[in-house]
PDB file of C-alpha atoms in Angstrom:
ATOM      1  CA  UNK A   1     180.050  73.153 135.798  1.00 45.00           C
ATOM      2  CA  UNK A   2     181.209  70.633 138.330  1.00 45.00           C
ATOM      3  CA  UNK A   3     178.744  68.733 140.069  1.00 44.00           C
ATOM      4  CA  UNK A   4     178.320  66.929 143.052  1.00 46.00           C
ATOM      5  CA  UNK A   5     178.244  63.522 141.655  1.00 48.00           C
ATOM      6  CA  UNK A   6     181.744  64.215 140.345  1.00 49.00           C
ATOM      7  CA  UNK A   7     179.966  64.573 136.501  1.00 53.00           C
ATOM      8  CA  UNK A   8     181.821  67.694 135.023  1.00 54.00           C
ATOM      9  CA  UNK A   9     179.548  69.501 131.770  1.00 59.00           C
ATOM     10  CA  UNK A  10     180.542  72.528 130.093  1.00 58.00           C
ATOM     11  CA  UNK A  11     177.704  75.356 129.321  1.00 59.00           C
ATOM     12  CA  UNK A  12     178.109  77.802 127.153  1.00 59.00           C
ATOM     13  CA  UNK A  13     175.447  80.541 127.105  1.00 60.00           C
ATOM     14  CA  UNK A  14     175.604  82.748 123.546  1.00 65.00           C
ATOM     15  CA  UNK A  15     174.280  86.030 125.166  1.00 68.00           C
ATOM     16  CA  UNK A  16     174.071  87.107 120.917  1.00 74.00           C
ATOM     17  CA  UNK A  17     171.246  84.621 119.777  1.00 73.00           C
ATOM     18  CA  UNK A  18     170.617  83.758 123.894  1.00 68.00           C
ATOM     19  CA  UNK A  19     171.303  80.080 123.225  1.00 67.00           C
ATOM     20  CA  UNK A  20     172.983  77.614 125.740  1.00 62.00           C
ATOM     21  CA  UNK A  21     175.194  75.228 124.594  1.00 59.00           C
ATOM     22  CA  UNK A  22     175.497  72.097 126.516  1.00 60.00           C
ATOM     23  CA  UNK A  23     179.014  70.728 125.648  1.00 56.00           C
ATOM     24  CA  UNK A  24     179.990  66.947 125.745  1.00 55.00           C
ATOM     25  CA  UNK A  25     182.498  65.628 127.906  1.00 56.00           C
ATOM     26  CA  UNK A  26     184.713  63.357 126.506  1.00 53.00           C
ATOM     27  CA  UNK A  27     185.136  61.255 130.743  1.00 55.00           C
ATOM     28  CA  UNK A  28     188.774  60.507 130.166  1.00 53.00           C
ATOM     29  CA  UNK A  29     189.543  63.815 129.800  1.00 58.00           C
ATOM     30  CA  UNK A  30     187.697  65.076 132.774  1.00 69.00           C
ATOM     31  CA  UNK A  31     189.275  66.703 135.941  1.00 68.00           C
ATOM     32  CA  UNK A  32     189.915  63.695 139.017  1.00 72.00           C
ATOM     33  CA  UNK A  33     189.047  66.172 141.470  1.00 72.00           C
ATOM     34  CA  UNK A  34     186.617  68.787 142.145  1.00 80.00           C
ATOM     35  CA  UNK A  35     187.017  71.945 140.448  1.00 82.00           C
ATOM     36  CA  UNK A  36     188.422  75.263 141.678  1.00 87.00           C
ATOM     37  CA  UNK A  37     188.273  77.921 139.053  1.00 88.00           C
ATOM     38  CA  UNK A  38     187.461  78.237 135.273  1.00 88.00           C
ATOM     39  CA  UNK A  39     187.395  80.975 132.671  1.00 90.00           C
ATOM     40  CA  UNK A  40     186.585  81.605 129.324  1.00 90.00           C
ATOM     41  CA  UNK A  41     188.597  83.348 126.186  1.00 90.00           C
ATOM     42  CA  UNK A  42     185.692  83.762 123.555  1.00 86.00           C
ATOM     43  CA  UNK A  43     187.838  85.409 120.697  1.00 85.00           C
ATOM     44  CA  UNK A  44     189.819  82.077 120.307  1.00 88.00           C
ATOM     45  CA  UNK A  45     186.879  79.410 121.758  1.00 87.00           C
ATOM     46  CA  UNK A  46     189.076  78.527 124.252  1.00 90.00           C
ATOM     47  CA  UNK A  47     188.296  77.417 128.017  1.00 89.00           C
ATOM     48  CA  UNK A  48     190.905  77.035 131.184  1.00 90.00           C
ATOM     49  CA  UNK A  49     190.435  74.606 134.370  1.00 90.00           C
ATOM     50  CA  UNK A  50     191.991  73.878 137.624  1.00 88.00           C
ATOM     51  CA  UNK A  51     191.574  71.966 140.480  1.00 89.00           C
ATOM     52  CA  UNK A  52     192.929  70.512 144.402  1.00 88.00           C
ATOM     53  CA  UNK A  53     195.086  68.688 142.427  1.00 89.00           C
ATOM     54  CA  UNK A  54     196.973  71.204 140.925  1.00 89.00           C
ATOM     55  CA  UNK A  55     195.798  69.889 137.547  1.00 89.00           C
ATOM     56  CA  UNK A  56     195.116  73.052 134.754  1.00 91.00           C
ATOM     57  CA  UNK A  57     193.233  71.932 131.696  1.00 90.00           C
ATOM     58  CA  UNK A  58     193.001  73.809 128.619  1.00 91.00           C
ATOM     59  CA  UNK A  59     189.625  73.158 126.270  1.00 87.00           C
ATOM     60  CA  UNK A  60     188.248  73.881 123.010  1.00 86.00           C
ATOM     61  CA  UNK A  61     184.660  74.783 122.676  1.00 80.00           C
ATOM     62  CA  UNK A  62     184.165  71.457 121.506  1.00 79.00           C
ATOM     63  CA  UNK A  63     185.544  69.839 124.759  1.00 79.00           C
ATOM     64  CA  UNK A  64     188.646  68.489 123.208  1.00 83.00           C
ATOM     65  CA  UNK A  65     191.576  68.488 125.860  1.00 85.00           C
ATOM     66  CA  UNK A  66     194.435  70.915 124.182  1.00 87.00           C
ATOM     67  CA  UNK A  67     196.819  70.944 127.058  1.00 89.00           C
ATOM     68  CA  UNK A  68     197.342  69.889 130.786  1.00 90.00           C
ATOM     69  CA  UNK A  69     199.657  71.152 132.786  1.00 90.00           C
ATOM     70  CA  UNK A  70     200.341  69.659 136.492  1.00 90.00           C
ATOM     71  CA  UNK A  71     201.326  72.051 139.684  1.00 89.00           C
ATOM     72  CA  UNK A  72     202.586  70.853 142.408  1.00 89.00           C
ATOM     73  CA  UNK A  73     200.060  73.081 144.542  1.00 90.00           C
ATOM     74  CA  UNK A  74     196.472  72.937 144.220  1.00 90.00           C
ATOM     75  CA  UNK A  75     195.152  75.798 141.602  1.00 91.00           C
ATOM     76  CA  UNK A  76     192.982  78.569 143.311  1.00 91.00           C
ATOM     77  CA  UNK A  77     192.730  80.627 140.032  1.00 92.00           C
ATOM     78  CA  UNK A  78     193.085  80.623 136.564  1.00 94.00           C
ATOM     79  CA  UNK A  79     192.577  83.475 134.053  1.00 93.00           C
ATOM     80  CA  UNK A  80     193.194  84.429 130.926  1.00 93.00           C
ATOM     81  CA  UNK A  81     195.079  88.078 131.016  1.00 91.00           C
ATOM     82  CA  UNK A  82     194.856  88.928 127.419  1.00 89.00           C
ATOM     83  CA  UNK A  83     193.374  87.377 123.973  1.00 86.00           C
ATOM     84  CA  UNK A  84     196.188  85.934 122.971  1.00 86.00           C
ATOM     85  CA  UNK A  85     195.620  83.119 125.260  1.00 89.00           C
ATOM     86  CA  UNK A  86     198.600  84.421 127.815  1.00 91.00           C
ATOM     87  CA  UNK A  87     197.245  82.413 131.284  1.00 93.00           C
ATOM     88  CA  UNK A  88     198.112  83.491 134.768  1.00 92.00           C
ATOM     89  CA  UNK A  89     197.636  80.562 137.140  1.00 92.00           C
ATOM     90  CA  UNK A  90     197.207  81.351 140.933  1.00 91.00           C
ATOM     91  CA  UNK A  91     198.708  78.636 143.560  1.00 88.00           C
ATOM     92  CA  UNK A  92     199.632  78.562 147.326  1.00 85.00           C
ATOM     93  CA  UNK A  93     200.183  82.524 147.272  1.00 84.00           C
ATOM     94  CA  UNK A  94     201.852  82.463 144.174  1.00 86.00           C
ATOM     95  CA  UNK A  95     201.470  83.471 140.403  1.00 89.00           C
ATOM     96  CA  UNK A  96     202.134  81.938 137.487  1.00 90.00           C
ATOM     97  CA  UNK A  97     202.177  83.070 133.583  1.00 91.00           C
ATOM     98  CA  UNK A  98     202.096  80.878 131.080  1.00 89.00           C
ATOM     99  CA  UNK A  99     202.520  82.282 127.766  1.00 89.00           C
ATOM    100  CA  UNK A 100     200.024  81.103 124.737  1.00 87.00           C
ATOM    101  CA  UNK A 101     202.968  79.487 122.912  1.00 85.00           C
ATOM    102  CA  UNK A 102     203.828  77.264 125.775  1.00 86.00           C
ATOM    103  CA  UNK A 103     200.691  75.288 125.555  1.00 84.00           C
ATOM    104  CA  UNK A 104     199.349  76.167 121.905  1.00 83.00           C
ATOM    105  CA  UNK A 105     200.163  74.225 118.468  1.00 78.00           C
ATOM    106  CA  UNK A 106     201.193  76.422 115.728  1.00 71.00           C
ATOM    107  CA  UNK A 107     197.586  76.378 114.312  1.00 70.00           C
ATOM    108  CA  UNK A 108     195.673  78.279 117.173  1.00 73.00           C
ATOM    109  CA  UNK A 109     199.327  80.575 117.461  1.00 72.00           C
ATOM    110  CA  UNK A 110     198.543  81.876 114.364  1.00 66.00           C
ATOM    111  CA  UNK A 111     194.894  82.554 115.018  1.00 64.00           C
ATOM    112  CA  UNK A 112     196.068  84.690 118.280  1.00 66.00           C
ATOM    113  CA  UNK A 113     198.036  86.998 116.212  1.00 62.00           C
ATOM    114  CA  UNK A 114     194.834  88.805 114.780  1.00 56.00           C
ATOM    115  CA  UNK A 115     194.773  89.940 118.339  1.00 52.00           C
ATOM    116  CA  UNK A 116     197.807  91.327 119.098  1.00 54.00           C
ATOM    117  CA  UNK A 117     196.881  94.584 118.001  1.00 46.00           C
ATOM    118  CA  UNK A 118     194.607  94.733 121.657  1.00 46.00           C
ATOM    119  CA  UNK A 119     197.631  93.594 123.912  1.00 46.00           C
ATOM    120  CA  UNK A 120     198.552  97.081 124.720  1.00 47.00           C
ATOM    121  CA  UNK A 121     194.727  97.999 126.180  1.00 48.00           C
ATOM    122  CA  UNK A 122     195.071  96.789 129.794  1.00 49.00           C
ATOM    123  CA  UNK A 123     198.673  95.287 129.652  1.00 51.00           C
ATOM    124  CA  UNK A 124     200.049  93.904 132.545  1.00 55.00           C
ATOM    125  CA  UNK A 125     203.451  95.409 133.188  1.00 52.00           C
ATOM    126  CA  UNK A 126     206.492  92.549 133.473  1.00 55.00           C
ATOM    127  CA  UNK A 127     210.199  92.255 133.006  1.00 57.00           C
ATOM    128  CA  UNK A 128     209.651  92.369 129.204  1.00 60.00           C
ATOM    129  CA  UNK A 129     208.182  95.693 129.611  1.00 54.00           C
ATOM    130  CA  UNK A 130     210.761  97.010 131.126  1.00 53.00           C
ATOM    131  CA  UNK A 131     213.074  95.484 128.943  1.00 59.00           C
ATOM    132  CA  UNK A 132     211.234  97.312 125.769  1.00 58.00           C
ATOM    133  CA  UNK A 133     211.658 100.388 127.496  1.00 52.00           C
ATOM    134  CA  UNK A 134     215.094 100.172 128.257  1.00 57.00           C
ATOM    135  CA  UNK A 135     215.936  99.154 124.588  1.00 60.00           C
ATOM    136  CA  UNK A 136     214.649 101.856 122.896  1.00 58.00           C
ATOM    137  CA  UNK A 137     216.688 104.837 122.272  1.00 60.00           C
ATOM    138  CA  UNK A 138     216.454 107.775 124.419  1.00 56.00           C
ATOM    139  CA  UNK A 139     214.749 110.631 123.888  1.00 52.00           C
ATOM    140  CA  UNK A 140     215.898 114.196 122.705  1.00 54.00           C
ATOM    141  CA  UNK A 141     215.007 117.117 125.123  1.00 49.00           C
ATOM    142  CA  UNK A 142     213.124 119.998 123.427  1.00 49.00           C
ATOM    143  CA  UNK A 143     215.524 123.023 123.587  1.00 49.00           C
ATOM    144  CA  UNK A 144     211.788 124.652 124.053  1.00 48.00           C
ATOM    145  CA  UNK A 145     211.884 123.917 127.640  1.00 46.00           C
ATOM    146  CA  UNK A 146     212.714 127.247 129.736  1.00 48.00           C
ATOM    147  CA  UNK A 147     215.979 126.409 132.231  1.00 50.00           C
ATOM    148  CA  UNK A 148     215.999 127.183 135.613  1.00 47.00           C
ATOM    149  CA  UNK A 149     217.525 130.347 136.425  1.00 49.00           C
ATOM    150  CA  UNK A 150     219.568 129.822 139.453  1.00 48.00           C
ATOM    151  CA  UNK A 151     220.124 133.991 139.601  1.00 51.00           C
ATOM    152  CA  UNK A 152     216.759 134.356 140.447  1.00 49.00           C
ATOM    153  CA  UNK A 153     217.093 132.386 143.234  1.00 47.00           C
ATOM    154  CA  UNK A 154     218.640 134.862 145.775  1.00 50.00           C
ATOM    155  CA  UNK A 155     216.799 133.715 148.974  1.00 51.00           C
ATOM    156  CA  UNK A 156     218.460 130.272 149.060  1.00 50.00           C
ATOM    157  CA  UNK A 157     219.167 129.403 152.941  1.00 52.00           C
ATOM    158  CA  UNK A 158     222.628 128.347 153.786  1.00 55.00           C
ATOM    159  CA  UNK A 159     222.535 124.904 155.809  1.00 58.00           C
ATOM    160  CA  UNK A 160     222.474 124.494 158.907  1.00 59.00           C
ATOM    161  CA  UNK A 161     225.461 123.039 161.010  1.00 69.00           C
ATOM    162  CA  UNK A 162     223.797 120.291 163.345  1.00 71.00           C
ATOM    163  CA  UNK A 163     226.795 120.418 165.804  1.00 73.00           C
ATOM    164  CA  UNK A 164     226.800 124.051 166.122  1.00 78.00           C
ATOM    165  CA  UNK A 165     222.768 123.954 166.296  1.00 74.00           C
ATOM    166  CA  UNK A 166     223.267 121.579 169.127  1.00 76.00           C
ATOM    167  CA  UNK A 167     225.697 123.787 171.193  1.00 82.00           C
ATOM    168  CA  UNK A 168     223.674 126.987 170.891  1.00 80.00           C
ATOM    169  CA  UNK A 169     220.904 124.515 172.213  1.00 80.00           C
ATOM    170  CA  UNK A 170     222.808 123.790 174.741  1.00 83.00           C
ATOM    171  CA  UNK A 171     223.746 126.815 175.937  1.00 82.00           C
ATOM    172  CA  UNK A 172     220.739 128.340 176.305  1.00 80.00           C
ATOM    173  CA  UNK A 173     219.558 125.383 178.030  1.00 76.00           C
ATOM    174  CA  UNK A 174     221.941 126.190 180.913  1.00 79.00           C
ATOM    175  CA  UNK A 175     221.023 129.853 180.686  1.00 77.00           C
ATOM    176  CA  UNK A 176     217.810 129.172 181.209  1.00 72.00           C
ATOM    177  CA  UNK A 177     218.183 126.987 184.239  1.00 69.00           C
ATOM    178  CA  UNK A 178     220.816 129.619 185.725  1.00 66.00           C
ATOM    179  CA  UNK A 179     217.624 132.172 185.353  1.00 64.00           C
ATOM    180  CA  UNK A 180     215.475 129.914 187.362  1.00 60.00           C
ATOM    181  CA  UNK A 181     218.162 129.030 189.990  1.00 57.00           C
ATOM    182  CA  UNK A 182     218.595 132.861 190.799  1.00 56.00           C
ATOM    183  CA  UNK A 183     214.458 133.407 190.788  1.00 55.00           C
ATOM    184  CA  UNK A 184     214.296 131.562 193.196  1.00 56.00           C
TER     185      UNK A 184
END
């Protein structure tokens, strides 16, 4: 929590054994400016900042600084999108993802693998999605599938010629005024 004197502590309520955990705050670590956004990423004991300054910080339960990363734009939002630590970082109207391996050491990379096996439950779709898709190898039709019969289509309409449309139009557009002409 960020607090009006500029003193920044980190609370972390255990809803299991309802304990709160008041973290220490090593001061040269701390955010300059006031905070915007934080969020939390229990599975690997991790917590994200940002503030005005466009400052993100990345913390260990214990409050030990693991990465910052400087925007040029203040940070509205930060969030983690999976549990592997991916990070999307919202700025001036735009969105950034920073992937776990950008800001990770190879120790906490290879405590984020036991969670790969989730990624797929509320994926967000990207480029590399795509990409997967369009690498794998296509699919075989099932013969099982009935074909369209185009004999039993007999009703089919033939099209319609917009230019001669527009001259039968016409012309009964100027047979109708001729009626009214002589009516009258």
């Amino acid at each position: 929590m960020c607090f009006t004197s500029g003193d920044t502590e980190l609370l972390h309520w255990n809803s299991d054994n309802k304990h709160l955990l008041r973290l220490p705050v090593d001061k040269s670590d701390e955010h300059e400016d006031a905070l915007t956004c934080v969020d939390v990423l229990p599975e690997l004991g991790l917590y994200v900042t940002g503030d005005h300054e466009g400052l993100i910080k990345v913390w260990n339960l214990q409050k030990q600084l693991i990465r910052e990363i400087k925007f040029v734009e203040p940070v509205n939002s930060v969030i983690f999108l999976n549990k592997k630590g991916d990070i999307i970082v919202g700025h001036s109207g735009n969105l950034n993802r920073l992937n776990a391996s950008e800001y990770m050491d190879s120790k906490m990379l290879i405590k984020t693998q036991q969670y790969e096996s989730f990624i797929a439950e509320g994926q967000v779709i990207d480029e590399n999605f795509f990409r997967d898709i369009l690498n794998k190898p296509p699919s075989k039709l099932s013969l099982a599938l009935p074909r369209h019969d185009l004999q039993s289509s007999k009703t089919l309409v033939p099209p319609v010629d917009i230019a001669e449309a527009s001259r039968a139009e016409e012309n009964i557009s100027k047979q109708s005024k001729k009626k009214m002409v002589f009516n009258q």
